[in-house]
Amino acid sequence: MQDGLAFYTGRIMRPDIHAPLRTRSQALQQRAERYFPGGVNSPVRAFRAVGGAPPFIERAEGAWLTDADGNRYIDYFGSWGPMILGHAFPPVVEAIERTARNSASFGASTAAEADLAERIAACYPTLEKMRFVSSGTEATMSAIRLARAATERKIIVKFEGCYHGHADGLLVKAGSGVATFGIPGSAGVPEEIAHLTLALPYNDLAVVEAAFAAHPGAIAAVILEPVVGNAGCIVPAEGYLAGLRALTAREGALLIVDEVMTGFRVALGGATELYRMDPDLVTLGKIVGGGLPVGVFGGKRALMDMLAPLGPVYQAGTLSGNPLAMAAGLATVGYLQEHASAVYSQLEATAKAVAEGVANEARRAGVPLTLNRVGAMWTWFFTQGPVNNYEQAATSNTEAFGCFHRAMLDQGVWLPPSQFEAAFLSTAHGEAEIAATIEAARNAFAA
Ligand code: HOZ
């Protein structure tokens, strides 16, 4: 065993820390396994990468989750991103309640769709026109269809460890659950489709240049997470994003910036604003729906007008622009817009305090750990680092991460249950939560 890494054995070393009882959660998991593969409706919820049974959540308020046994946890995954204002944020709850009284769905247009679009366009000038869909997967899938139609080309460039939802062509060397479970792609994706996706290392412009040289006039689009969240948090190198913009423009390919995770998270205008990007298409999700299922794709007017009913590219959805989702999105985006300066400076301060506080505890305990963070989105990689691409992220000691995760959970701190996911916090996280989290980490690292 290496120095300072005794907790790698899988034990919490402080004898006074015990896992709380989770008997109701365990029973609920057993019942769920009768109906759902792995007992879950999305693989990353199954805790397979960190061990232990996942607690079932009964309710949540602000920064705190309560499980079916009444145990409470400080939430650092925020429903995988959307809950930037904390759980059951009153203006969001009121907006949903008010809207539901007029019926949950019409399958026809409502004023709220343009109300939300107007607010989004004010934060993301690239989105001259947009479409609402019901998930991030739908948004990226539709953006790619549009890019192929606009360029009359077939090949898509993506980056290893980036995850853009579970559409066939985007699962090649993907992040999130695909990286968590160590599978190279997905069974059921025909080779002919996988071959149309080139997965390249992130943060390396030369390989993108080489791909364009190897496939002249054939690459329709480059899609990326501008700050990677789905391989854990990876920060774009200086000049990388601008370099991709210049390369794609030169080669007549489109640049699709997937801001499903970073949108309204790393800044009000997401990474597009933070890194002054000018992409052709942007995808959004998570926060923009305030916790309800929403995705958005949009971009330059001429491109978007290729969509039916104006143009030949087909895309549709029964629940697209759903009134409840629009209401939750409007309440969330409206609040963020109106309080942007206070919200984003608070998020930066609290995220910095907790992310660096835990990293300092690791350093004191002699545990090799690399912290990557952009605003209220970060990852503690259990490796010496640096971590600038998926290959480097994959050097992390995932067993150590699993031990750390269990030790934190048992002390009431719920981290995303995979080394290859980003942690998030909300405006509801305050000094008490930060202090309790750092103390829990100190205990977890105490060998
Ligand atoms: N897109 C989420 C973050 N990686 C994962 C959510 C899920 O797959 O359930």
Tab-separated table of C-alpha atoms and ligand atoms in Angstrom:
chain	number	residue	atom	x	y	z
A	1	MET	CA	0.000	0.000	0.000
A	2	GLN	CA	1.277	3.470	-0.871
A	3	ASP	CA	1.857	6.078	1.844
A	4	GLY	CA	-1.208	8.046	2.782
A	5	LEU	CA	-3.473	5.824	0.758
A	6	ALA	CA	-4.680	3.455	3.425
A	7	PHE	CA	-8.293	4.186	2.583
A	8	TYR	CA	-7.672	2.447	-0.738
A	9	THR	CA	-8.334	-0.728	1.192
A	10	GLY	CA	-12.001	0.165	1.043
A	11	ARG	CA	-12.449	0.815	4.739
A	12	ILE	CA	-13.301	4.046	6.406
A	13	MET	CA	-10.401	4.284	8.762
A	14	ARG	CA	-12.148	6.231	11.520
A	15	PRO	CA	-13.877	3.558	13.597
A	16	ASP	CA	-16.570	6.001	14.767
A	17	ILE	CA	-17.974	6.437	11.249
A	18	HIS	CA	-20.592	3.899	10.297
A	19	ALA	CA	-22.845	3.617	7.278
A	20	PRO	CA	-26.368	4.739	8.237
A	21	LEU	CA	-29.186	2.232	7.942
A	22	ARG	CA	-30.600	2.088	4.443
A	23	THR	CA	-33.008	-0.820	4.821
A	24	ARG	CA	-35.929	0.831	3.024
A	25	SER	CA	-33.659	1.848	0.145
A	26	GLN	CA	-32.374	-1.712	-0.112
A	27	ALA	CA	-35.914	-3.090	-0.255
A	28	LEU	CA	-36.880	-0.512	-2.868
A	29	GLN	CA	-33.843	-1.442	-4.944
A	30	GLN	CA	-34.834	-5.116	-4.850
A	31	ARG	CA	-38.340	-4.248	-6.022
A	32	ALA	CA	-36.965	-1.958	-8.762
A	33	GLU	CA	-34.741	-4.766	-10.041
A	34	ARG	CA	-37.879	-6.749	-10.874
A	35	TYR	CA	-38.982	-4.097	-13.338
A	36	PHE	CA	-35.914	-2.202	-14.556
A	37	PRO	CA	-32.581	-3.507	-15.896
A	38	GLY	CA	-30.167	-3.016	-12.994
A	39	GLY	CA	-33.070	-1.535	-11.040
A	40	VAL	CA	-32.610	1.825	-12.738
A	41	ASN	CA	-33.895	3.944	-15.583
A	42	SER	CA	-30.444	5.299	-16.416
A	43	PRO	CA	-27.285	3.228	-15.860
A	44	VAL	CA	-25.219	5.807	-13.965
A	45	ARG	CA	-27.753	5.723	-11.102
A	46	ALA	CA	-26.865	2.142	-10.250
A	47	PHE	CA	-23.709	2.933	-8.199
A	48	ARG	CA	-21.948	0.018	-9.929
A	49	ALA	CA	-18.694	1.995	-10.189
A	50	VAL	CA	-18.535	2.903	-6.507
A	51	GLY	CA	-20.093	-0.137	-4.892
A	52	GLY	CA	-22.921	-0.270	-2.397
A	53	ALA	CA	-26.623	0.032	-3.037
A	54	PRO	CA	-27.889	3.424	-4.191
A	55	PRO	CA	-30.062	5.213	-1.639
A	56	PHE	CA	-33.572	5.956	-2.941
A	57	ILE	CA	-34.410	9.626	-2.721
A	58	GLU	CA	-37.721	10.669	-1.220
A	59	ARG	CA	-37.455	14.446	-1.308
A	60	ALA	CA	-34.978	17.285	-1.500
A	61	GLU	CA	-34.824	20.914	-0.484
A	62	GLY	CA	-32.075	23.431	-1.184
A	63	ALA	CA	-28.726	21.647	-0.987
A	64	TRP	CA	-30.061	18.602	0.853
A	65	LEU	CA	-31.397	15.230	-0.281
A	66	THR	CA	-33.398	12.959	2.039
A	67	ASP	CA	-33.497	9.237	1.341
A	68	ALA	CA	-36.250	6.707	1.969
A	69	ASP	CA	-34.777	5.900	5.412
A	70	GLY	CA	-34.680	9.558	6.455
A	71	ASN	CA	-30.895	9.938	5.988
A	72	ARG	CA	-29.837	13.372	4.739
A	73	TYR	CA	-27.078	14.152	2.222
A	74	ILE	CA	-25.459	17.315	0.911
A	75	ASP	CA	-26.075	17.105	-2.828
A	76	TYR	CA	-23.121	17.523	-5.183
A	77	PHE	CA	-24.674	16.088	-8.315
A	78	GLY	CA	-27.794	18.273	-8.554
A	79	SER	CA	-29.779	15.820	-10.690
A	80	TRP	CA	-26.654	15.647	-12.917
A	81	GLY	CA	-26.646	19.398	-13.384
A	82	PRO	CA	-30.043	21.059	-13.597
A	83	MET	CA	-30.575	22.096	-9.953
A	84	ILE	CA	-28.385	25.202	-9.964
A	85	LEU	CA	-30.800	27.090	-7.698
A	86	GLY	CA	-31.172	24.191	-5.281
A	87	HIS	CA	-34.050	21.737	-4.923
A	88	ALA	CA	-37.673	22.863	-4.673
A	89	PHE	CA	-36.645	26.459	-5.353
A	90	PRO	CA	-39.914	28.319	-4.521
A	91	PRO	CA	-40.283	30.356	-7.772
A	92	VAL	CA	-39.820	27.141	-9.805
A	93	VAL	CA	-42.296	25.181	-7.673
A	94	GLU	CA	-44.866	27.993	-7.920
A	95	ALA	CA	-44.444	28.278	-11.697
A	96	ILE	CA	-44.993	24.532	-12.168
A	97	GLU	CA	-48.029	24.483	-9.853
A	98	ARG	CA	-49.603	27.512	-11.526
A	99	THR	CA	-49.053	26.111	-15.019
A	100	ALA	CA	-50.288	22.588	-14.176
A	101	ARG	CA	-53.702	24.017	-13.235
A	102	ASN	CA	-54.175	24.852	-16.935
A	103	SER	CA	-53.258	21.305	-18.041
A	104	ALA	CA	-49.916	19.588	-18.438
A	105	SER	CA	-49.754	19.389	-22.219
A	106	PHE	CA	-51.535	20.576	-25.343
A	107	GLY	CA	-49.344	19.459	-28.261
A	108	ALA	CA	-49.939	22.964	-29.619
A	109	SER	CA	-47.998	26.210	-29.329
A	110	THR	CA	-48.051	28.391	-26.219
A	111	ALA	CA	-46.683	31.870	-25.493
A	112	ALA	CA	-44.294	30.441	-22.894
A	113	GLU	CA	-42.159	28.839	-25.628
A	114	ALA	CA	-41.251	32.189	-27.170
A	115	ASP	CA	-40.924	33.738	-23.679
A	116	LEU	CA	-38.224	31.197	-22.806
A	117	ALA	CA	-36.615	31.390	-26.262
A	118	GLU	CA	-36.356	35.174	-25.891
A	119	ARG	CA	-34.505	34.792	-22.595
A	120	ILE	CA	-32.199	32.085	-23.976
A	121	ALA	CA	-31.367	34.132	-27.079
A	122	ALA	CA	-30.460	37.089	-24.852
A	123	CYS	CA	-27.840	34.913	-23.095
A	124	TYR	CA	-26.703	32.961	-26.194
A	125	PRO	CA	-26.610	35.341	-29.198
A	126	THR	CA	-25.574	32.373	-31.399
A	127	LEU	CA	-29.069	30.964	-31.016
A	128	GLU	CA	-30.750	33.207	-33.578
A	129	LYS	CA	-33.335	30.447	-33.928
A	130	MET	CA	-33.845	27.338	-31.835
A	131	ARG	CA	-36.016	24.287	-31.254
A	132	PHE	CA	-37.119	22.866	-27.912
A	133	VAL	CA	-36.869	19.104	-27.491
A	134	SER	CA	-37.204	16.900	-24.419
A	135	SER	CA	-33.606	15.851	-23.683
A	136	GLY	CA	-29.973	16.630	-24.381
A	137	THR	CA	-29.756	13.445	-26.445
A	138	GLU	CA	-32.479	14.705	-28.767
A	139	ALA	CA	-30.783	18.087	-29.032
A	140	THR	CA	-27.372	16.756	-30.128
A	141	MET	CA	-28.891	14.099	-32.385
A	142	SER	CA	-30.967	16.741	-34.170
A	143	ALA	CA	-28.039	19.185	-34.418
A	144	ILE	CA	-25.995	16.497	-36.150
A	145	ARG	CA	-28.745	15.667	-38.628
A	146	LEU	CA	-28.960	19.353	-39.454
A	147	ALA	CA	-25.184	19.658	-39.846
A	148	ARG	CA	-25.104	16.687	-42.222
A	149	ALA	CA	-27.928	18.143	-44.275
A	150	ALA	CA	-26.362	21.603	-44.404
A	151	THR	CA	-22.918	20.379	-45.462
A	152	GLU	CA	-24.048	17.332	-47.469
A	153	ARG	CA	-21.266	15.423	-45.687
A	154	LYS	CA	-21.420	12.378	-43.430
A	155	ILE	CA	-18.484	12.207	-40.997
A	156	ILE	CA	-18.716	13.628	-37.480
A	157	VAL	CA	-15.677	14.377	-35.321
A	158	LYS	CA	-16.152	13.978	-31.578
A	159	PHE	CA	-13.665	13.711	-28.720
A	160	GLU	CA	-12.770	10.753	-26.511
A	161	GLY	CA	-14.549	10.964	-23.167
A	162	CYS	CA	-17.073	13.540	-24.377
A	163	TYR	CA	-20.666	12.387	-24.005
A	164	HIS	CA	-23.417	13.847	-26.150
A	165	GLY	CA	-26.297	11.601	-25.190
A	166	HIS	CA	-27.023	8.083	-26.336
A	167	ALA	CA	-27.795	8.469	-30.043
A	168	ASP	CA	-26.061	5.739	-32.116
A	169	GLY	CA	-23.326	7.808	-33.748
A	170	LEU	CA	-22.355	9.583	-30.543
A	171	LEU	CA	-21.592	6.599	-28.322
A	172	VAL	CA	-18.175	6.005	-29.878
A	173	LYS	CA	-15.516	6.319	-27.124
A	174	ALA	CA	-18.054	8.267	-25.091
A	175	GLY	CA	-17.846	9.531	-21.537
A	176	SER	CA	-20.382	9.362	-18.688
A	177	GLY	CA	-21.757	5.820	-18.169
A	178	VAL	CA	-19.874	4.488	-21.203
A	179	ALA	CA	-16.562	5.489	-19.581
A	180	THR	CA	-17.791	4.558	-16.100
A	181	PHE	CA	-18.543	0.992	-17.146
A	182	GLY	CA	-15.442	0.797	-19.329
A	183	ILE	CA	-17.240	-0.127	-22.550
A	184	PRO	CA	-15.764	1.095	-25.846
A	185	GLY	CA	-19.127	1.992	-27.320
A	186	SER	CA	-22.444	0.223	-27.362
A	187	ALA	CA	-23.654	-3.072	-28.734
A	188	GLY	CA	-26.448	-2.462	-31.185
A	189	VAL	CA	-24.709	0.389	-32.998
A	190	PRO	CA	-24.069	-0.831	-36.562
A	191	GLU	CA	-20.438	-0.587	-37.651
A	192	GLU	CA	-21.532	1.419	-40.666
A	193	ILE	CA	-22.828	4.116	-38.312
A	194	ALA	CA	-19.898	3.971	-35.864
A	195	HIS	CA	-17.511	4.373	-38.816
A	196	LEU	CA	-19.010	7.752	-39.567
A	197	THR	CA	-17.776	9.022	-36.194
A	198	LEU	CA	-14.104	9.886	-35.650
A	199	ALA	CA	-13.257	9.997	-31.936
A	200	LEU	CA	-10.097	12.031	-31.335
A	201	PRO	CA	-8.168	12.987	-28.208
A	202	TYR	CA	-9.385	16.228	-26.595
A	203	ASN	CA	-7.142	19.292	-26.337
A	204	ASP	CA	-5.031	18.333	-29.372
A	205	LEU	CA	-5.540	20.543	-32.434
A	206	ALA	CA	-2.968	18.676	-34.523
A	207	VAL	CA	-5.076	15.475	-34.586
A	208	VAL	CA	-8.096	17.430	-35.763
A	209	GLU	CA	-6.016	19.034	-38.502
A	210	ALA	CA	-4.829	15.554	-39.496
A	211	ALA	CA	-8.392	14.219	-39.583
A	212	PHE	CA	-9.443	16.971	-41.978
A	213	ALA	CA	-6.427	16.176	-44.140
A	214	ALA	CA	-7.294	12.455	-44.140
A	215	HIS	CA	-10.985	13.044	-45.005
A	216	PRO	CA	-11.022	16.027	-47.349
A	217	GLY	CA	-14.499	17.484	-47.881
A	218	ALA	CA	-16.124	14.681	-45.860
A	219	ILE	CA	-16.381	16.005	-42.274
A	220	ALA	CA	-19.776	17.558	-41.613
A	221	ALA	CA	-19.171	18.784	-38.075
A	222	VAL	CA	-16.979	18.802	-35.027
A	223	ILE	CA	-18.980	18.398	-31.812
A	224	LEU	CA	-17.517	18.907	-28.362
A	225	GLU	CA	-18.155	19.699	-24.748
A	226	PRO	CA	-16.371	23.065	-24.437
A	227	VAL	CA	-15.513	22.138	-20.865
A	228	VAL	CA	-15.695	18.361	-20.635
A	229	GLY	CA	-17.929	17.128	-17.828
A	230	ASN	CA	-18.526	13.544	-18.830
A	231	ALA	CA	-14.964	12.263	-18.457
A	232	GLY	CA	-14.840	14.173	-15.211
A	233	CYS	CA	-14.131	17.882	-15.586
A	234	ILE	CA	-11.487	18.709	-18.212
A	235	VAL	CA	-10.597	22.301	-19.049
A	236	PRO	CA	-9.943	23.412	-22.658
A	237	ALA	CA	-6.319	24.400	-23.239
A	238	GLU	CA	-5.532	27.997	-24.118
A	239	GLY	CA	-6.368	28.552	-27.795
A	240	TYR	CA	-7.972	25.122	-28.291
A	241	LEU	CA	-11.553	26.299	-28.788
A	242	ALA	CA	-10.517	29.187	-31.044
A	243	GLY	CA	-8.349	26.747	-32.995
A	244	LEU	CA	-11.314	24.408	-33.569
A	245	ARG	CA	-13.401	27.347	-34.752
A	246	ALA	CA	-10.735	28.412	-37.235
A	247	LEU	CA	-10.177	24.858	-38.505
A	248	THR	CA	-13.863	24.050	-39.005
A	249	ALA	CA	-14.497	27.385	-40.743
A	250	ARG	CA	-11.520	26.835	-43.041
A	251	GLU	CA	-12.695	23.308	-43.921
A	252	GLY	CA	-16.379	24.146	-44.424
A	253	ALA	CA	-17.460	21.989	-41.478
A	254	LEU	CA	-19.792	23.121	-38.700
A	255	LEU	CA	-18.769	23.593	-35.074
A	256	ILE	CA	-21.363	22.229	-32.650
A	257	VAL	CA	-20.833	23.264	-29.054
A	258	ASP	CA	-22.641	20.939	-26.675
A	259	GLU	CA	-23.546	23.064	-23.688
A	260	VAL	CA	-26.044	20.639	-22.176
A	261	MET	CA	-23.859	20.536	-19.061
A	262	THR	CA	-22.031	23.877	-19.219
A	263	GLY	CA	-24.970	26.015	-20.367
A	264	PHE	CA	-26.052	28.474	-17.637
A	265	ARG	CA	-23.544	26.595	-15.410
A	266	VAL	CA	-20.067	28.004	-16.050
A	267	ALA	CA	-21.541	31.445	-16.835
A	268	LEU	CA	-24.976	32.812	-17.723
A	269	GLY	CA	-24.024	32.457	-21.387
A	270	GLY	CA	-22.183	29.191	-20.685
A	271	ALA	CA	-18.831	28.345	-22.210
A	272	THR	CA	-19.847	30.236	-25.345
A	273	GLU	CA	-19.701	33.434	-23.284
A	274	LEU	CA	-16.813	32.415	-21.042
A	275	TYR	CA	-14.494	31.551	-23.932
A	276	ARG	CA	-15.999	34.052	-26.428
A	277	MET	CA	-16.944	31.325	-28.905
A	278	ASP	CA	-18.887	31.750	-32.121
A	279	PRO	CA	-20.175	28.249	-32.942
A	280	ASP	CA	-22.580	27.336	-35.740
A	281	LEU	CA	-24.873	25.301	-33.503
A	282	VAL	CA	-25.298	25.099	-29.732
A	283	THR	CA	-27.119	22.460	-27.714
A	284	LEU	CA	-28.546	23.071	-24.249
A	285	GLY	CA	-30.381	20.996	-21.647
A	286	LYS	CA	-30.385	20.378	-17.895
A	287	ILE	CA	-30.538	23.887	-16.291
A	288	VAL	CA	-32.606	25.330	-19.128
A	289	GLY	CA	-35.470	23.055	-18.026
A	290	GLY	CA	-35.227	23.907	-14.332
A	291	GLY	CA	-35.351	20.181	-13.460
A	292	LEU	CA	-37.961	19.194	-16.046
A	293	PRO	CA	-37.065	17.389	-19.290
A	294	VAL	CA	-35.897	19.989	-21.832
A	295	GLY	CA	-33.259	20.161	-24.533
A	296	VAL	CA	-32.566	22.934	-27.012
A	297	PHE	CA	-30.635	23.105	-30.234
A	298	GLY	CA	-30.177	26.261	-32.182
A	299	GLY	CA	-27.890	28.466	-34.177
A	300	LYS	CA	-27.634	30.635	-37.214
A	301	ARG	CA	-31.015	31.508	-38.757
A	302	ALA	CA	-30.223	30.164	-42.236
A	303	LEU	CA	-29.207	26.801	-40.785
A	304	MET	CA	-32.228	26.457	-38.524
A	305	ASP	CA	-34.592	27.360	-41.351
A	306	MET	CA	-33.579	24.079	-43.011
A	307	LEU	CA	-35.854	22.352	-40.469
A	308	ALA	CA	-39.386	21.230	-41.347
A	309	PRO	CA	-41.851	22.783	-41.953
A	310	LEU	CA	-39.623	25.393	-43.680
A	311	GLY	CA	-36.986	23.010	-44.983
A	312	PRO	CA	-36.204	19.362	-45.727
A	313	VAL	CA	-34.687	18.288	-42.362
A	314	TYR	CA	-37.279	16.471	-40.253
A	315	GLN	CA	-37.388	16.709	-36.469
A	316	ALA	CA	-40.402	16.575	-34.168
A	317	GLY	CA	-41.707	15.770	-30.660
A	318	THR	CA	-45.103	15.372	-28.979
A	319	LEU	CA	-43.875	16.945	-25.739
A	320	SER	CA	-41.438	19.464	-27.265
A	321	GLY	CA	-41.975	22.866	-25.628
A	322	ASN	CA	-44.119	21.228	-22.949
A	323	PRO	CA	-45.851	23.907	-20.827
A	324	LEU	CA	-44.627	22.583	-17.453
A	325	ALA	CA	-41.051	22.350	-18.740
A	326	MET	CA	-41.278	25.856	-20.213
A	327	ALA	CA	-42.599	27.196	-16.885
A	328	ALA	CA	-39.791	25.600	-14.872
A	329	GLY	CA	-37.219	26.764	-17.433
A	330	LEU	CA	-38.579	30.306	-17.476
A	331	ALA	CA	-38.535	30.546	-13.677
A	332	THR	CA	-34.959	29.227	-13.543
A	333	VAL	CA	-33.460	31.122	-16.477
A	334	GLY	CA	-35.377	34.268	-15.474
A	335	TYR	CA	-33.916	34.135	-11.968
A	336	LEU	CA	-30.400	33.478	-13.267
A	337	GLN	CA	-30.664	36.363	-15.738
A	338	GLU	CA	-32.002	38.821	-13.193
A	339	HIS	CA	-29.464	37.915	-10.499
A	340	ALA	CA	-26.568	36.869	-12.743
A	341	SER	CA	-23.804	38.820	-11.106
A	342	ALA	CA	-24.683	37.727	-7.544
A	343	VAL	CA	-25.444	34.117	-8.547
A	344	TYR	CA	-22.278	33.430	-10.535
A	345	SER	CA	-19.937	35.129	-8.085
A	346	GLN	CA	-21.506	33.164	-5.212
A	347	LEU	CA	-21.228	29.886	-7.158
A	348	GLU	CA	-17.587	30.597	-7.957
A	349	ALA	CA	-16.765	31.340	-4.301
A	350	THR	CA	-18.548	28.322	-2.813
A	351	ALA	CA	-17.304	25.893	-5.468
A	352	LYS	CA	-13.733	27.146	-5.034
A	353	ALA	CA	-13.976	26.802	-1.249
A	354	VAL	CA	-15.254	23.230	-1.261
A	355	ALA	CA	-13.252	21.945	-4.243
A	356	GLU	CA	-9.962	23.359	-2.989
A	357	GLY	CA	-10.793	22.568	0.651
A	358	VAL	CA	-11.157	18.859	-0.134
A	359	ALA	CA	-8.067	18.899	-2.388
A	360	ASN	CA	-6.081	20.426	0.495
A	361	GLU	CA	-7.223	17.623	2.814
A	362	ALA	CA	-6.001	15.088	0.247
A	363	ARG	CA	-2.660	16.871	0.000
A	364	ARG	CA	-2.286	16.875	3.798
A	365	ALA	CA	-3.010	13.130	3.866
A	366	GLY	CA	-0.538	12.458	1.036
A	367	VAL	CA	-3.240	11.290	-1.363
A	368	PRO	CA	-2.423	12.042	-5.025
A	369	LEU	CA	-5.359	14.028	-6.338
A	370	THR	CA	-5.835	16.427	-9.254
A	371	LEU	CA	-8.539	19.067	-9.077
A	372	ASN	CA	-9.995	20.392	-12.346
A	373	ARG	CA	-12.627	23.102	-11.951
A	374	VAL	CA	-14.461	25.715	-13.991
A	375	GLY	CA	-16.911	27.675	-11.817
A	376	ALA	CA	-19.441	25.433	-10.094
A	377	MET	CA	-18.352	22.296	-11.967
A	378	TRP	CA	-15.342	20.227	-10.986
A	379	THR	CA	-13.762	16.786	-10.481
A	380	TRP	CA	-11.316	15.408	-7.964
A	381	PHE	CA	-9.321	12.915	-10.044
A	382	PHE	CA	-7.514	10.293	-7.963
A	383	THR	CA	-4.309	10.608	-9.931
A	384	GLN	CA	-1.176	12.704	-9.816
A	385	GLY	CA	-2.281	14.467	-13.012
A	386	PRO	CA	-2.361	16.563	-15.020
A	387	VAL	CA	-5.714	15.621	-16.560
A	388	ASN	CA	-6.169	17.316	-19.922
A	389	ASN	CA	-7.815	14.505	-21.886
A	390	TYR	CA	-9.602	11.214	-21.403
A	391	GLU	CA	-6.441	9.102	-21.541
A	392	GLN	CA	-5.063	11.021	-18.570
A	393	ALA	CA	-8.421	10.888	-16.732
A	394	ALA	CA	-8.368	7.118	-17.184
A	395	THR	CA	-5.139	6.880	-15.147
A	396	SER	CA	-7.238	7.683	-12.057
A	397	ASN	CA	-7.442	5.089	-9.353
A	398	THR	CA	-11.145	4.316	-9.650
A	399	GLU	CA	-11.002	1.935	-6.696
A	400	ALA	CA	-9.744	4.782	-4.535
A	401	PHE	CA	-12.483	7.005	-5.888
A	402	GLY	CA	-15.034	4.319	-4.955
A	403	CYS	CA	-13.694	4.176	-1.376
A	404	PHE	CA	-13.782	7.952	-1.127
A	405	HIS	CA	-17.323	8.049	-2.515
A	406	ARG	CA	-18.580	5.496	0.026
A	407	ALA	CA	-16.799	7.246	2.910
A	408	MET	CA	-18.379	10.567	1.921
A	409	LEU	CA	-21.843	9.070	1.399
A	410	ASP	CA	-21.729	7.417	4.808
A	411	GLN	CA	-21.044	10.845	6.290
A	412	GLY	CA	-23.923	12.484	4.429
A	413	VAL	CA	-22.168	13.840	1.333
A	414	TRP	CA	-23.488	12.618	-2.042
A	415	LEU	CA	-20.929	12.945	-4.820
A	416	PRO	CA	-21.571	11.855	-8.422
A	417	PRO	CA	-21.091	8.059	-8.324
A	418	SER	CA	-18.299	7.846	-10.888
A	419	GLN	CA	-14.790	9.206	-11.335
A	420	PHE	CA	-15.874	10.181	-14.848
A	421	GLU	CA	-18.565	12.692	-13.939
A	422	ALA	CA	-18.446	16.301	-12.792
A	423	ALA	CA	-19.591	17.507	-9.384
A	424	PHE	CA	-21.939	20.494	-9.197
A	425	LEU	CA	-23.257	22.745	-6.485
A	426	SER	CA	-26.077	25.250	-6.211
A	427	THR	CA	-26.826	28.667	-4.775
A	428	ALA	CA	-28.351	26.830	-1.791
A	429	HIS	CA	-24.950	25.513	-0.712
A	430	GLY	CA	-23.537	27.710	2.040
A	431	GLU	CA	-20.763	27.816	4.605
A	432	ALA	CA	-22.241	25.060	6.784
A	433	GLU	CA	-22.425	22.611	3.860
A	434	ILE	CA	-18.906	23.483	2.725
A	435	ALA	CA	-17.451	23.021	6.223
A	436	ALA	CA	-19.261	19.699	6.711
A	437	THR	CA	-17.998	18.451	3.326
A	438	ILE	CA	-14.384	19.345	4.056
A	439	GLU	CA	-14.611	17.690	7.455
A	440	ALA	CA	-16.060	14.547	5.877
A	441	ALA	CA	-13.176	14.482	3.399
A	442	ARG	CA	-10.668	14.899	6.237
A	443	ASN	CA	-12.214	11.841	7.928
A	444	ALA	CA	-12.282	9.887	4.663
A	445	PHE	CA	-8.619	10.560	4.032
A	446	ALA	CA	-7.585	9.930	7.656
A	447	ALA	CA	-5.632	6.712	7.571
B	1	HOZ	N1	-25.809	13.304	-18.761
B	1	HOZ	C1	-25.602	12.920	-17.397
B	1	HOZ	C2	-24.237	13.278	-16.965
B	1	HOZ	N2	-23.228	12.455	-17.448
B	1	HOZ	C3	-25.863	11.531	-17.125
B	1	HOZ	C4	-27.239	11.336	-16.745
B	1	HOZ	C5	-27.626	9.958	-17.026
B	1	HOZ	O1	-27.058	9.335	-17.924
B	1	HOZ	O2	-28.535	9.508	-16.327
